Short mmCIF file of C-alpha atoms in Angstrom, two decimals:
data_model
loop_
_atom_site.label_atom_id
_atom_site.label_comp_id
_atom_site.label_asym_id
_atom_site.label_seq_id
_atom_site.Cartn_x
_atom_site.Cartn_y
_atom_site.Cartn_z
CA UNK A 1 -5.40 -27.14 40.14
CA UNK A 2 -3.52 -25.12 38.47
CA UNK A 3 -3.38 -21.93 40.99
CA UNK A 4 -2.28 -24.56 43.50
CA UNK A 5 0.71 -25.47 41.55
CA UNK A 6 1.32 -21.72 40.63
CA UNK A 7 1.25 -20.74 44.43
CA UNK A 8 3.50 -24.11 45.04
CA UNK A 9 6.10 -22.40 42.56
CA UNK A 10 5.71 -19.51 43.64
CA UNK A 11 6.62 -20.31 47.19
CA UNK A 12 9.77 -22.48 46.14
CA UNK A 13 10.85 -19.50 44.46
CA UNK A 14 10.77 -17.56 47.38
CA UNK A 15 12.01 -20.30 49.88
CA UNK A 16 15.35 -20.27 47.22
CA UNK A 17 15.59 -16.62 47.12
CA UNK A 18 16.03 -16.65 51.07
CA UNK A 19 18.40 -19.49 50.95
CA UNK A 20 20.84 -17.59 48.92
CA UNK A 21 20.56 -14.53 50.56
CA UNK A 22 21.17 -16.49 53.83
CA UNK A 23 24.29 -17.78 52.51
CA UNK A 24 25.74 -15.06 50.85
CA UNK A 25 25.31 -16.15 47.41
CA UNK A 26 23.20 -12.82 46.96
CA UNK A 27 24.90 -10.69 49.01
CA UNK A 28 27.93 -9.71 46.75
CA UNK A 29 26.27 -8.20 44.32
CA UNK A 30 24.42 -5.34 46.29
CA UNK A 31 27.76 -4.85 48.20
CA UNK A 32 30.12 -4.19 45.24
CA UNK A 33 26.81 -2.34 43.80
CA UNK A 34 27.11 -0.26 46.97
CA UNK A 35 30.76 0.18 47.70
CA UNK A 36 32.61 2.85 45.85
CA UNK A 37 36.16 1.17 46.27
CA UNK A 38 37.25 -1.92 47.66
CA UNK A 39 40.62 -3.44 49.14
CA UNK A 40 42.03 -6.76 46.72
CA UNK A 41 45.10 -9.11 48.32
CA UNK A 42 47.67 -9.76 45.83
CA UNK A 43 50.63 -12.23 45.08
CA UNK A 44 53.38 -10.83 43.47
CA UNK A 45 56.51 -13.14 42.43
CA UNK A 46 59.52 -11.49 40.85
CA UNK A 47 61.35 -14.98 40.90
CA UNK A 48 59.46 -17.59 40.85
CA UNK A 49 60.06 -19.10 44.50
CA UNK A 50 58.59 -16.12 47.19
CA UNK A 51 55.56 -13.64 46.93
CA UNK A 52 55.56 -10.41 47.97
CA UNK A 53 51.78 -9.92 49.48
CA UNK A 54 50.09 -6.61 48.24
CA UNK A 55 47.01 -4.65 49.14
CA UNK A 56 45.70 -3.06 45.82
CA UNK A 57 42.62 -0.05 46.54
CA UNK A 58 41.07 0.10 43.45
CA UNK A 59 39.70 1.10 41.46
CA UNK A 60 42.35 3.83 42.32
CA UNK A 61 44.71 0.79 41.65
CA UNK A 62 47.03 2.31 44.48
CA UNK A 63 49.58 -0.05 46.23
CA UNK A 64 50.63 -1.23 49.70
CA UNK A 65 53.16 -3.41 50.48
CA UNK A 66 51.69 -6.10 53.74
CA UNK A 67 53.90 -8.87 53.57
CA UNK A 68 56.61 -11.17 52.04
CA UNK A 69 56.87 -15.33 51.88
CA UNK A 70 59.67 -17.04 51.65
CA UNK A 71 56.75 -19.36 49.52
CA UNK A 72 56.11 -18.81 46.02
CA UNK A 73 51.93 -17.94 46.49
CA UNK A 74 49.37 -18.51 43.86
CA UNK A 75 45.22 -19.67 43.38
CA UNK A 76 44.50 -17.72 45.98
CA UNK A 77 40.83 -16.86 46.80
CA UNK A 78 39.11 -14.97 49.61
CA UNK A 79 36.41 -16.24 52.28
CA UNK A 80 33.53 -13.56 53.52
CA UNK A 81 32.55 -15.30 55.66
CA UNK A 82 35.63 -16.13 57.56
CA UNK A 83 37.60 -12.98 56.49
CA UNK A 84 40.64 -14.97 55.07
CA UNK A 85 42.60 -16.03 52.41
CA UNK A 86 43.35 -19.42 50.84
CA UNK A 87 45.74 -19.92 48.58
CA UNK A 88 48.86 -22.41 47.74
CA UNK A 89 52.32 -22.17 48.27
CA UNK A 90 55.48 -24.10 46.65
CA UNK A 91 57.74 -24.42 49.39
CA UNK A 92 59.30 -27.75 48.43
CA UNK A 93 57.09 -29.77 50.60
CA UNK A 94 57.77 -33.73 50.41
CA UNK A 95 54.36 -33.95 49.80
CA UNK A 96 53.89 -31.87 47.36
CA UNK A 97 52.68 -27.87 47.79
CA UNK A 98 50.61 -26.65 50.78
CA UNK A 99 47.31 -24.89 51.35
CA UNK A 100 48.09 -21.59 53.35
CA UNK A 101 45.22 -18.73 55.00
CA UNK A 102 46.41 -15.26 54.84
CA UNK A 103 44.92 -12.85 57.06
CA UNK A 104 43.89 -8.96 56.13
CA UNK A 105 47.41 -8.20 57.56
CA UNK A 106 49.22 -10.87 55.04
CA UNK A 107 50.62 -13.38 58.05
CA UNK A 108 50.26 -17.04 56.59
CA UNK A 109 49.54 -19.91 58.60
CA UNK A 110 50.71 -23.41 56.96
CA UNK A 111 47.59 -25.64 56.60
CA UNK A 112 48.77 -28.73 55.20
CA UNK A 113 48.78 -30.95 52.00
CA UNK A 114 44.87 -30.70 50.29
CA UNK A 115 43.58 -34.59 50.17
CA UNK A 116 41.26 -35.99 48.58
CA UNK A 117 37.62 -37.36 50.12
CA UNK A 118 39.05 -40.97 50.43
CA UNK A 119 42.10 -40.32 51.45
CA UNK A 120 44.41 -37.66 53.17
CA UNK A 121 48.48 -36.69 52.92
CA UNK A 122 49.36 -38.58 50.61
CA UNK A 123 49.86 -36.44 48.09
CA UNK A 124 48.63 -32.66 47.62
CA UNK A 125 45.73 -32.93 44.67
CA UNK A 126 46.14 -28.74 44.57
CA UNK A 127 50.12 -28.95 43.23
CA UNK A 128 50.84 -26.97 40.48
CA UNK A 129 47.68 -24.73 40.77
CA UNK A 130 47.29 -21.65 39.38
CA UNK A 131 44.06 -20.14 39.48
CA UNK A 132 41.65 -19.99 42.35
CA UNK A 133 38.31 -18.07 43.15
CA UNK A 134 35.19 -18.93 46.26
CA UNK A 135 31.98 -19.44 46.10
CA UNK A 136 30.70 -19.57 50.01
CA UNK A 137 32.84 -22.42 51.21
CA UNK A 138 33.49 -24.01 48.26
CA UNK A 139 37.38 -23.05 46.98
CA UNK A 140 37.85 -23.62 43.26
CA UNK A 141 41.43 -24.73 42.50
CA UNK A 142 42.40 -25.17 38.68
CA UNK A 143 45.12 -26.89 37.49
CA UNK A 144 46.05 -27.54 33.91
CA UNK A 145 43.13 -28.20 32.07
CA UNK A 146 41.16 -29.96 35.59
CA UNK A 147 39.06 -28.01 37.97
CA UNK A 148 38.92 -29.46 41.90
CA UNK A 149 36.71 -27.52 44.32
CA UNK A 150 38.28 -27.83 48.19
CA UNK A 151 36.04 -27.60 50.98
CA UNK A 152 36.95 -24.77 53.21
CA UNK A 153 34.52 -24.72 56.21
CA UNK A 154 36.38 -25.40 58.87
CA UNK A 155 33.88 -27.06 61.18
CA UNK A 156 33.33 -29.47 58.01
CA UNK A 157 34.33 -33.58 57.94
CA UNK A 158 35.89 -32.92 54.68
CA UNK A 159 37.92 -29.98 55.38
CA UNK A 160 40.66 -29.16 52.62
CA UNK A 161 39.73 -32.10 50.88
CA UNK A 162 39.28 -31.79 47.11
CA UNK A 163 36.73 -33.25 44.88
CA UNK A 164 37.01 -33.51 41.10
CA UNK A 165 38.48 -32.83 38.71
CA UNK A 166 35.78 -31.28 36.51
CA UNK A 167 38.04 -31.20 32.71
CA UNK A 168 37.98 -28.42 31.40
CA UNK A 169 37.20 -27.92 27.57
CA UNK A 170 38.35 -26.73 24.99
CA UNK A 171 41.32 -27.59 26.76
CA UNK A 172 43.62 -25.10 24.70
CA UNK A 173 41.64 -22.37 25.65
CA UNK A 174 41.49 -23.01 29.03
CA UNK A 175 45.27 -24.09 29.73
CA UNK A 176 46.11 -20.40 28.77
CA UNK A 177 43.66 -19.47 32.12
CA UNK A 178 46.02 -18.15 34.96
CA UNK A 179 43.55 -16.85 37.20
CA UNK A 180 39.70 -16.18 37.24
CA UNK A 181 37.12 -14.36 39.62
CA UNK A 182 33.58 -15.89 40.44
CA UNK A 183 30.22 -13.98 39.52
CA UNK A 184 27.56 -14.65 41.77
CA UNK A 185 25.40 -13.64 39.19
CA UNK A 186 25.29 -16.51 36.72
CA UNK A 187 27.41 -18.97 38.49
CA UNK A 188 30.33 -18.26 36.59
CA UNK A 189 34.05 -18.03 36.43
CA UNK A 190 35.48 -15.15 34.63
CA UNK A 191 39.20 -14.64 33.64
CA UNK A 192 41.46 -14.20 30.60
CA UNK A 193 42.91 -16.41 28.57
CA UNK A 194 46.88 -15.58 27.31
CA UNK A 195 46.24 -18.65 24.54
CA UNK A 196 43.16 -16.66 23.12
CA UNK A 197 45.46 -13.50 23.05
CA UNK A 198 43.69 -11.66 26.26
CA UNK A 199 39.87 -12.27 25.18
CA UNK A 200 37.84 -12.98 28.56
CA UNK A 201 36.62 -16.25 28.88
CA UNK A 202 33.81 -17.81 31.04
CA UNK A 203 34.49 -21.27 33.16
CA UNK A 204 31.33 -23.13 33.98
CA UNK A 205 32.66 -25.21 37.27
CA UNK A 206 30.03 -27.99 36.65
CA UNK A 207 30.32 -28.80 32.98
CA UNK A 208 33.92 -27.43 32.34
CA UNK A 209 32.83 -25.51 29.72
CA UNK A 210 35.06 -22.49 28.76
CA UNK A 211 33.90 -19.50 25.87
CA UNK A 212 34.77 -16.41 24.94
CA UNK A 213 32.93 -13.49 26.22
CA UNK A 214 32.22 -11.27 22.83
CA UNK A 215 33.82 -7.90 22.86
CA UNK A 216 35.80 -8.27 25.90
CA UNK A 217 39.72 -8.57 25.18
CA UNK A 218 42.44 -7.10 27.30
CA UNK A 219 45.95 -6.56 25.31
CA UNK A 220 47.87 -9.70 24.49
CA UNK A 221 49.62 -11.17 27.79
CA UNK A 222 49.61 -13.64 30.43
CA UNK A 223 47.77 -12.65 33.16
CA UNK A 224 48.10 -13.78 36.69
CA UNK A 225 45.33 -11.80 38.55
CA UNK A 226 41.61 -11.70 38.09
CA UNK A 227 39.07 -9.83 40.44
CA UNK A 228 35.34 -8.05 40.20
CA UNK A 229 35.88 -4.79 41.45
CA UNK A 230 33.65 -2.37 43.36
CA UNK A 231 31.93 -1.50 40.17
CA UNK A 232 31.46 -5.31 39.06
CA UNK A 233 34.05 -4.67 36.02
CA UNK A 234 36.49 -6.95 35.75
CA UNK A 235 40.16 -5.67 36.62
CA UNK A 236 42.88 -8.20 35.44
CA UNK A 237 46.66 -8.02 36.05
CA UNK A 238 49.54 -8.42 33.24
CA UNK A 239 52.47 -10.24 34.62
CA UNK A 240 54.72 -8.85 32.11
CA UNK A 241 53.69 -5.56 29.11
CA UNK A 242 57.16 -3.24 27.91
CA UNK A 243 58.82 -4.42 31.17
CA UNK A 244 56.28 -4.13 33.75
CA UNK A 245 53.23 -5.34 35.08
CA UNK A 246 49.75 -3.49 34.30
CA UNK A 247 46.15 -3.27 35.82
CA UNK A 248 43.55 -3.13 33.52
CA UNK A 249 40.10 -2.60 33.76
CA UNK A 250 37.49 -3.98 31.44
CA UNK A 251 35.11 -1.10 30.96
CA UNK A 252 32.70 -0.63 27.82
CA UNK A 253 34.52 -3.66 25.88
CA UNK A 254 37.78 -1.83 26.22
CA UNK A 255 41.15 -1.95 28.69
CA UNK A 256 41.71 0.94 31.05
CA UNK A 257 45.05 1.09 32.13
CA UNK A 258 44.78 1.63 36.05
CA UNK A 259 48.46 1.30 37.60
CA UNK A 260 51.79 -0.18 37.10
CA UNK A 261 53.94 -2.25 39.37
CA UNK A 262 57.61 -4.12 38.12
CA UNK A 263 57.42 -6.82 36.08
CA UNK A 264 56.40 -10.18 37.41
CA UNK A 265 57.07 -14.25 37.13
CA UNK A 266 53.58 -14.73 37.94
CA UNK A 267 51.04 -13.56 40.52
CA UNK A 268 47.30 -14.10 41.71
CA UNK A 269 44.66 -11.81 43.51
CA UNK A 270 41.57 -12.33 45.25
CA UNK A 271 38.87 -9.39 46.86
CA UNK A 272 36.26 -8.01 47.77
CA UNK A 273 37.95 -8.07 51.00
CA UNK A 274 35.95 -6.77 53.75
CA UNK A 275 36.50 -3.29 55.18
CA UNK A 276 38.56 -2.58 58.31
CA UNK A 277 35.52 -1.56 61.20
CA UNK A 278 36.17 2.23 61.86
CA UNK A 279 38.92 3.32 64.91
CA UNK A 280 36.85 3.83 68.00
CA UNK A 281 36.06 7.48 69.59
CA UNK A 282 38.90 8.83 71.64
CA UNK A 283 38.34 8.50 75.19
CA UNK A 284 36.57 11.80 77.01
CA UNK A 285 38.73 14.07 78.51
CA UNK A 286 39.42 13.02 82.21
CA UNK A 287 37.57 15.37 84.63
CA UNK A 288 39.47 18.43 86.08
CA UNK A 289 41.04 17.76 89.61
CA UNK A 290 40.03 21.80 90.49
CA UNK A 291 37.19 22.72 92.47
CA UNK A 292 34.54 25.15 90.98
CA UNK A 293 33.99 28.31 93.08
CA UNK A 294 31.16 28.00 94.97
CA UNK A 295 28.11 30.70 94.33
CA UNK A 296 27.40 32.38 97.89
CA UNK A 297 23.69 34.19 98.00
CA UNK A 298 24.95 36.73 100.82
CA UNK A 299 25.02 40.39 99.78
CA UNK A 300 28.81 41.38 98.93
CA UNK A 301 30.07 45.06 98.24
CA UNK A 302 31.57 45.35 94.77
CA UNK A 303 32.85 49.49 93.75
CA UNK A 304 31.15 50.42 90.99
CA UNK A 305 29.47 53.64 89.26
CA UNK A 306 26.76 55.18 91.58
CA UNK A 307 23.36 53.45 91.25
CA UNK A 308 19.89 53.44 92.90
CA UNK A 309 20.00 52.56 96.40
CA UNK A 310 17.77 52.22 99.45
CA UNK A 311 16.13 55.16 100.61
CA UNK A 312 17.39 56.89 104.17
CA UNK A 313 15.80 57.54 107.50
CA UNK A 314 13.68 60.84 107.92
CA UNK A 315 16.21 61.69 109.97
CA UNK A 316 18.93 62.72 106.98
CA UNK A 317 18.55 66.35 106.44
CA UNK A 318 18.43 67.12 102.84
CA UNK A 319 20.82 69.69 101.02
CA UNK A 320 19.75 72.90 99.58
CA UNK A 321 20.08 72.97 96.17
CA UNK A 322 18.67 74.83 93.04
CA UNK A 323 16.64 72.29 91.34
CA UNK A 324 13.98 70.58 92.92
CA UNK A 325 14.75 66.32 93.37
CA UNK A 326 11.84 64.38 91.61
CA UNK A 327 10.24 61.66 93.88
CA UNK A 328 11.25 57.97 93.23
CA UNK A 329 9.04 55.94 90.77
CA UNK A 330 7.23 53.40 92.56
CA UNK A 331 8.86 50.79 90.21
CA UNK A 332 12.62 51.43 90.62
CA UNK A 333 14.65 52.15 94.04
CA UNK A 334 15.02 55.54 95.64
CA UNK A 335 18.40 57.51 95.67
CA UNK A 336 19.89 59.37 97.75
CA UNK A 337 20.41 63.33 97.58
CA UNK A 338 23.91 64.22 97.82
CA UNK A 339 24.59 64.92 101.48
CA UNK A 340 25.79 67.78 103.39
CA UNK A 341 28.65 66.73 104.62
CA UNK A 342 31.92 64.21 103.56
CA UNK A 343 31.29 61.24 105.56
CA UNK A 344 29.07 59.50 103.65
CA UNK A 345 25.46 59.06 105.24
CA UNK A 346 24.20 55.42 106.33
CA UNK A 347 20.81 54.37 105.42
CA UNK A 348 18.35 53.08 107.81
CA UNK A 349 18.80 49.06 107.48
CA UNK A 350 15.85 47.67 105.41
CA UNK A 351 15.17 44.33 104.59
CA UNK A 352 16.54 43.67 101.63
CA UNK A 353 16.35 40.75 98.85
CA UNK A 354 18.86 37.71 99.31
CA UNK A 355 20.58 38.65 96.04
CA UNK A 356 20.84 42.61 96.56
CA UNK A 357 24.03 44.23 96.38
CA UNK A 358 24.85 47.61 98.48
CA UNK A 359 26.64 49.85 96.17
CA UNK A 360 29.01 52.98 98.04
CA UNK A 361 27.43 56.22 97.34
CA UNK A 362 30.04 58.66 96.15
CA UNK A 363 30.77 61.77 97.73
CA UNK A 364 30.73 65.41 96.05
CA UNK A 365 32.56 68.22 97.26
CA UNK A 366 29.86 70.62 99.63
CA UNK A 367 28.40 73.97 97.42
CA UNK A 368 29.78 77.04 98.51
CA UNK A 369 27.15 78.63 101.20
CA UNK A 370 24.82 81.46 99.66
CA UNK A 371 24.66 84.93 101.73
CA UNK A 372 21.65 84.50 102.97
CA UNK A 373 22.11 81.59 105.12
CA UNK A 374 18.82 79.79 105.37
CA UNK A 375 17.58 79.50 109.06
CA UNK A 376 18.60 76.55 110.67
CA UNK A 377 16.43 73.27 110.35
CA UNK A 378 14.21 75.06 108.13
CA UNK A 379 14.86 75.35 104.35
CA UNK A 380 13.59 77.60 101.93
CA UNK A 381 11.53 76.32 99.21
CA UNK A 382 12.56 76.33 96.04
CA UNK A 383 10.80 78.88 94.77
CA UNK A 384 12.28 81.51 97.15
CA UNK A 385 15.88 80.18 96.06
CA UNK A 386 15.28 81.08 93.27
CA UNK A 387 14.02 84.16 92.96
CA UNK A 388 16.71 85.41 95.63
CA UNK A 389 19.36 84.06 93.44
CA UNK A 390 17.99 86.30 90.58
CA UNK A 391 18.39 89.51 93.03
CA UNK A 392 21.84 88.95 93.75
CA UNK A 393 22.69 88.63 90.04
CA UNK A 394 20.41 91.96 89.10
CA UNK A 395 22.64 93.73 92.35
CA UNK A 396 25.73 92.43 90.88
CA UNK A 397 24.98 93.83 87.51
CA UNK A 398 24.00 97.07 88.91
CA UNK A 399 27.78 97.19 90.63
CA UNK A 400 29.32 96.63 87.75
CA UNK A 401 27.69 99.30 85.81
CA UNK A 402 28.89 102.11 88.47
CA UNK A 403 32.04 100.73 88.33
CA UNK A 404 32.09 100.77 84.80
CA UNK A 405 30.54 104.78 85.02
CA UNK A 406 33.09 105.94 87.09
CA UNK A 407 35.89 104.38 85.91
CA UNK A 408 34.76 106.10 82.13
CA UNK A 409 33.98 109.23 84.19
CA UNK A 410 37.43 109.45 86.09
CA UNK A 411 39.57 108.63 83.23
CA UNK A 412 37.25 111.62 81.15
CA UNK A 413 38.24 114.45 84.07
CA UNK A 414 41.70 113.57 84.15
CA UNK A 415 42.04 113.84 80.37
CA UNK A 416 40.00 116.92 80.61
CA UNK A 417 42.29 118.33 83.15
CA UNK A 418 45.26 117.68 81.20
CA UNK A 419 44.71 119.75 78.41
CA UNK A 420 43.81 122.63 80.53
CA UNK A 421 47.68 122.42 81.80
#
């Protein structure tokens, strides 16, 4: 019996757990745990009847200027799952002030007067708000010392229809609440309260409990914007510190100062906002309106530096010459001897590869003819070359040495004769 109600537990459990990932309620957390910086909408009033919207990167805390209403903005809280913005605006309205949705680009569109479930336009129940956070669909609007949640989903029955209020107590503490951020955590609203001198304060929006979360306090101020940032800290907004407004951030129990902006009447923020999706790839190039050359496989003559070519008819008549020619290696083309005469001598056509190329042979100047001319058709062998080539340089020696002897022999007489005079 009791395993059965163990395993009956155990699958609620589970069943619950889905639920709130399925709606988001999960999700949150393991995003901010993820990110590394985050984009946060903010309303910025200088005067108390129009807003400038700004887009605040933190936790850099840098600033970017989207949009301005003529509307003085405020409670306004974003929707994941619609990518939007709800807030309020004062614009004088004869029924008292309007919900507006701001998109990631800060354009408002004018939703109406927020009813109540029985009845509708007859008088705005989110007037005078000034804080506002989400929790899926459900948009929590304080005002005073009452909390109202409005229903947001726009393919709801009751949509922007408020139920409530939920008083809030210890109302003292809570009436100094300007703006607060929800925790999907614990269920929570977080913000700061100016009447408890900055401390941060948790909103339960079912019992209306507020209390003071211990050794959290920002510096003494009113402040208009609350958010969770990236990090899950808490980053809150002074209106007004030394003549300017401040961004803190509540790490380790103390403030971080994280950027400045002018001073301020009042303002509100709301974020995680969703990332922009990345630009898309630039288009390919477009394909080139030239033909490519196109590869032809018959042989072509290019001039180049000799190399082996086919070998020539039996016909060619080889030229004398003092070192013998090796025969061709069976592995590489024969060459051609240089030839006899200029005109350059034309090989026997052979069939040749489809992808040979016929280089020109160049053409050396003839050798000066020997003596001895070699008999016609028939030349000498090597050998013989040789050795007659060695005769005609002994021959020429030998000339040169009588030549030398007489010329030493002349010059001796005439000297000879000479003195004798």
């Amino acid at each position: 019996m009791r395993g059965s109600r163990y395993l009956t537990v155990v699958a609620a459990a589970a069943a619950v757990a889905g639920l709130l990932v399925a709606s988001g309620w999960l999700a949150p957390a393991r995003q901010r745990a993820a990110a590394t910086s985050c984009r946060v909408l903010q309303v910025e009033s200088r005067d108390g009847q129009s807003s400038d919207i700004v887009r605040l990167t933190l936790p850099s805390g840098a600033r970017h200027l989207l949009h301005h209403s003529p509307f003085a903005l405020n409670a306004i809280a974003y929707s994941a799952a619609q990518d939007v913005t709800y807030g309020v605006a004062d614009g004088r309205f004869h029924d008292g002030w309007h919900a507006v949705r701001i998109d990631s680009g800060g354009e408002l569109t004018d939703l109406g007067a927020v009813g109540r479930e029985t009845h509708h336009g007859v008088w705005s129940w989110v007037t005078g708000a000034t804080a506002g956070a989400m929790s899926g669909s459900s948009w929590y609007v304080k005002r005073a010392t009452s909390l109202y949640t409005v229903d947001v989903d726009p393919h709801s029955s009751g949509y922007l229809t408020a139920t409530g209020p939920v008083l809030l107590h210890p109302w003292w503490l809570a009436s100094g609440v300007d703006d607060f951020a929800y925790n999907p955590e614990d269920g929570l609203l977080y913000g700061v309260s100016s009447a408890a001198e900055g401390a941060v304060v948790t909103v339960n929006p079912v019992s209306g409990t507020v209390a003071k979360v211990p050794g959290e306090q920002f510096p003494a101020a009113t402040y208009g914007a609350v958010v969770f940032g990236p990090d899950h800290k808490l980053y809150a907004t002074a209106n007004w510190i030394d003549g300017r407004s401040v961004t803190y951030r509540m790490d380790g129990g103390s403030a971080v100062e994280v950027s400045t902006g002018p001073p301020l009447v009042m303002s509100d923020g709301a974020g995680c906002l969703a990332e922009p999706p990345p630009p898309p790839p630039p288009p390919p190039p477009p394909p080139s309106s030239s033909t490519p050359p196109t590869t032809s496989s018959s042989p072509t003559t290019t001039p180049s530096s000799p190399s082996p070519t086919p070998t020539p008819s039996s016909s060619a008549s080889p030229t004398p010459s003092s070192t013998p020619v090796p025969p061709p290696h069976p592995s590489s083309p024969p060459s051609f001897p240089p030839p006899t005469t200029p005109s350059p001598v034309t090989p026997t056509p052979t069939p040749q590869p489809p992808d040979a190329i016929i280089q020109p042979i160049p053409m050396p100047q003839p050798p000066a003819p020997s003596r001895a001319a070699p008999v016609k058709g028939i030349p000498k062998p090597p050998e013989k070359r040789t050795a007659k080539a060695r005769d005609n340089v002994k021959k020429q020696r030998r000339w040169g040495v009588a030549a030398v002897l007489l010329i030493v022999g002349g010059g001796a007489v005439a000297a000879r004769a000479r003195r004798a005079r």
